[in-house]
XYZ file of C-alpha atoms in Angstrom:
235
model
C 12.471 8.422 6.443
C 15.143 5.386 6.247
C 15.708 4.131 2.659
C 15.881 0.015 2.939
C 16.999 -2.463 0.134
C 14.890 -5.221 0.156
C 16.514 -7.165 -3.378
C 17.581 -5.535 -6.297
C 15.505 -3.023 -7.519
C 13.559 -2.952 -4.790
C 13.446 -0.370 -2.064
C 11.595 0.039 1.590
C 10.733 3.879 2.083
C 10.016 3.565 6.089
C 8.316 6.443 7.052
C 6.772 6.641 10.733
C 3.393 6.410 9.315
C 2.425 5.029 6.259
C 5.295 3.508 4.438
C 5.913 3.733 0.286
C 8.222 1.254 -1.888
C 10.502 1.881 -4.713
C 10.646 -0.285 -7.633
C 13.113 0.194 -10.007
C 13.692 -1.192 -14.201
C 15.058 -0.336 -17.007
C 12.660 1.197 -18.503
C 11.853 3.808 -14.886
C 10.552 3.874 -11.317
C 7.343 2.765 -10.104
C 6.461 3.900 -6.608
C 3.663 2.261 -4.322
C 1.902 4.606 -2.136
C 3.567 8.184 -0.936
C 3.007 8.348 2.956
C 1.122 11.311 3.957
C 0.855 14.878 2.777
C 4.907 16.513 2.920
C 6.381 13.627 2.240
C 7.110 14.374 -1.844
C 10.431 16.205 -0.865
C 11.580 13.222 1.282
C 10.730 10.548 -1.831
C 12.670 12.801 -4.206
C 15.547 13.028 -2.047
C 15.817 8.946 -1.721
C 15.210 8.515 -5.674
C 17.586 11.022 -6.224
C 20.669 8.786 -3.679
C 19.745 5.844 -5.519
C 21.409 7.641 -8.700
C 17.837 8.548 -10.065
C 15.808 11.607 -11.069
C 12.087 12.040 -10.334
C 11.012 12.728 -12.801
C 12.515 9.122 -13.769
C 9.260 8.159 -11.955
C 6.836 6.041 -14.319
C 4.209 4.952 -12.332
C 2.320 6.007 -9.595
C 0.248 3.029 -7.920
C -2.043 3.721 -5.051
C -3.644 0.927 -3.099
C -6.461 3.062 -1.006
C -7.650 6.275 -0.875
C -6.440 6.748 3.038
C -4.134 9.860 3.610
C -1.208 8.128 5.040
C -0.883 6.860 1.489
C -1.839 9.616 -0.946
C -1.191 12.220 0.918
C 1.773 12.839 -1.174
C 0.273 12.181 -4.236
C -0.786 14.703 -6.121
C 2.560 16.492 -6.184
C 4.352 14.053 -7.087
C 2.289 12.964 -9.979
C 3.331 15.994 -11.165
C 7.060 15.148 -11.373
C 6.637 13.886 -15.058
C 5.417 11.623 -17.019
C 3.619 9.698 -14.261
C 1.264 7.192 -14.611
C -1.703 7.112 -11.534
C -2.671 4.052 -10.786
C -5.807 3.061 -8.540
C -8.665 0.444 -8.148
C -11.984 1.556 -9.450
C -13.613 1.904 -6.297
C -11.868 3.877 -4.796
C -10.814 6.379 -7.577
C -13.765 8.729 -6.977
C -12.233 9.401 -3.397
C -8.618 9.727 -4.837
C -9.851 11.968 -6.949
C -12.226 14.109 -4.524
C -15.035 13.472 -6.314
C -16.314 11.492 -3.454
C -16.050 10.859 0.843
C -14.780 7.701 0.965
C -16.690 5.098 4.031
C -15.786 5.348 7.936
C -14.499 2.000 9.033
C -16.651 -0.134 11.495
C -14.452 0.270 14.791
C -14.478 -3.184 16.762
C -14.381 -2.023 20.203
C -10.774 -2.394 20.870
C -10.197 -0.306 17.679
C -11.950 3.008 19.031
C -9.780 4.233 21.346
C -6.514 2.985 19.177
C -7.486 5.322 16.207
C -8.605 8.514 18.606
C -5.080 8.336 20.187
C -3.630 8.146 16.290
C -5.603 11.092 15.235
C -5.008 13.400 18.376
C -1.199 12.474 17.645
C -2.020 13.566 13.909
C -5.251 14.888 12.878
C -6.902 13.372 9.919
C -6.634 15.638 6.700
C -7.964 15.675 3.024
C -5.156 14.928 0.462
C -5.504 17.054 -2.520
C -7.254 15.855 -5.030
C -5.434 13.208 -7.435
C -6.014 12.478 -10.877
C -6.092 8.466 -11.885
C -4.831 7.750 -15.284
C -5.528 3.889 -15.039
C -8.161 2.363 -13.110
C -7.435 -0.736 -11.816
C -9.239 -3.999 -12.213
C -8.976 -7.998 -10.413
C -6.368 -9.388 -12.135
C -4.741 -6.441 -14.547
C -1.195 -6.405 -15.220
C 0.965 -3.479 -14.503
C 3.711 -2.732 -16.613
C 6.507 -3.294 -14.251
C 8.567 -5.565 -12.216
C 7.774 -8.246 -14.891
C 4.391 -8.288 -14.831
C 2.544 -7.279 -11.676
C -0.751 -8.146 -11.564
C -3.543 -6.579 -9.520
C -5.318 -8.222 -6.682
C -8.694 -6.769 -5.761
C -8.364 -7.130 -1.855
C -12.073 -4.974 -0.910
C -12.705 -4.684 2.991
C -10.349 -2.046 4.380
C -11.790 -0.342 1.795
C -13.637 -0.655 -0.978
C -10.832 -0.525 -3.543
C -7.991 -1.503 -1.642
C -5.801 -3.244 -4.320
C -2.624 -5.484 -3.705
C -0.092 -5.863 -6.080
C 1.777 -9.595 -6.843
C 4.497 -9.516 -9.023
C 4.884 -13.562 -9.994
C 8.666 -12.974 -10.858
C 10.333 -11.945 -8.151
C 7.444 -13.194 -5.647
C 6.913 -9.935 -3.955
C 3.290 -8.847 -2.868
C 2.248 -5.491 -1.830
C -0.211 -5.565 0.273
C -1.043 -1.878 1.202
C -3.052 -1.796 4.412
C -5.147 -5.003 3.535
C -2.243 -6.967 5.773
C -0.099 -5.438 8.727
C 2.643 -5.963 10.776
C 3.257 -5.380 14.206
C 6.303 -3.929 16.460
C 6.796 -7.645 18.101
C 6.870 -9.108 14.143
C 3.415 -10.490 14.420
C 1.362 -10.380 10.736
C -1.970 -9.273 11.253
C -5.108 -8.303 9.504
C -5.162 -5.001 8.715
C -6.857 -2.346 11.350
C -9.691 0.099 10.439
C -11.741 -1.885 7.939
C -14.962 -0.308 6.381
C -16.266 -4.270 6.223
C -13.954 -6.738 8.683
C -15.744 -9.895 6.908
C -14.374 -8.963 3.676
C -11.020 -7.624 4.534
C -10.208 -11.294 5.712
C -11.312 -13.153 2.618
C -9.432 -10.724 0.646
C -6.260 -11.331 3.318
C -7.056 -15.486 2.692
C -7.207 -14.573 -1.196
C -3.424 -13.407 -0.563
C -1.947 -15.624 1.295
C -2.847 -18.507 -1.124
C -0.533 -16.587 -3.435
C 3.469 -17.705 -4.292
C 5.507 -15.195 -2.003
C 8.653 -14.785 -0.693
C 8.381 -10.762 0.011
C 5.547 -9.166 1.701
C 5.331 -5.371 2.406
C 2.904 -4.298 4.457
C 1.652 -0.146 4.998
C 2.533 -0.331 8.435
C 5.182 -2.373 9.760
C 8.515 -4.469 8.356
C 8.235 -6.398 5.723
C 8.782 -9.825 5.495
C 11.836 -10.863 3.536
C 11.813 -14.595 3.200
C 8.965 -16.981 2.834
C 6.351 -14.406 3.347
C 3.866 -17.107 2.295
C 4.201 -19.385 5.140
C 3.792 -16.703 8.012
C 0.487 -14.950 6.036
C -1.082 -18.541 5.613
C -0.489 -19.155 9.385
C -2.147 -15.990 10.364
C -4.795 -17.181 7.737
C -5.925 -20.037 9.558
C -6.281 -18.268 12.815
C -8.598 -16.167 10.963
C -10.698 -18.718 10.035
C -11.554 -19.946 13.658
């Protein structure tokens, strides 16, 4: 895992598959996503060179129930006093009370996500509690004021997070990026129609910084390059 500043307070945990981002303020951390189940000690280890503790960790926000980004999870909401943040509909699969939806595979898709899970199976993350289930709109309790963004179609309560402030959007798996640079819709959607209004819904938002699941983020003018891929959508 490489530990990337992005701007102050802000950190890119790059992990080969399903990436996580520090946020820090005065008050504590707040960590999006956790990459997939053993990553905890890896997390720790980067709070703990940027001159923090874990349990300094605050909040805990999830944007899907997918294992490359919960994996990690429960453990760590165990560090402290951690908050668990999720959208409403997809709590009841964070919290194992439910299966969470296949995706509808385009045909191109298939044999992408067979190679992916004979590389690394599929598991079940354990179980996570949610403190605070999420809503369209809510604000968060860090980085200013970040508000949630309801952004349904990869899956049913995939969430984004804009923070107005410092113009930073987290996008979870809702938006992608790929090795050449290219911004993408995200793959694997349980409903493709939806996953690109909720992309369009995004990219009419005020952003500089965009960090994507999988892939780099975008540093500068992030809002320009996601309403480009926007319109191509549309056709």
């Amino acid at each position: 895992m490489d530990v990337i500043p992005l701007i102050p307070g802000l950190h890119f945990l790059r992990f080969p598959i399903g990436h996580a981002y520090l946020w820090q303020d005065t008050d504590g951390l707040t960590l999006i996503d956790t990459s997939a189940t053993g990553s905890a000690p890896q997390i720790a280890e980067a709070i703990r060179g940027l001159g923090h503790h874990p349990s300094d960790l605050r909040r805990l926000v999830l944007t899907h129930f997918h294992e490359d980004h919960v994996g990690s999870a429960a453990e760590i909401a165990r560090w402290g006093e951690v908050t668990v943040h999720a959208h409403r509909a997809d709590a009841p699969v964070i919290r194992g009370h439910e299966e969470g939806p296949l995706p509808e595979l385009t045909d191109w898709e298939r044999p992408l996500l067979e190679r992916i899970q004979a590389q690394a199976p599929p598991r079940t993350p354990e179980p996570v509690r949610v403190d605070r289930e999420l809503e369209d709109g809510d604000v968060l309790d860090f980085g200013g004021g970040a508000r949630a963004v309801s952004a349904p179609g990869h899956t049913p309560g995939s969430v984004a997070l804009h923070l107005p402030g410092p113009r930073v959007l987290f996008t979870g798996d809702t938006v992608a990026r790929l090795s050449d640079g290219q911004v993408t819709l995200g793959l694997f959607n349980v409903d493709r129609r939806q996953a690109i209004d909720s992309f369009q819904r995004q990219a009419a938002l005020d952003t500089d910084i965009a960090c994507f699941g999988h892939g780099e983020p975008l540093t500068h003018d992030a809002a320009a390059t996601l309403r480009t891929t926007a319109e191509h959508l549309r056709e």
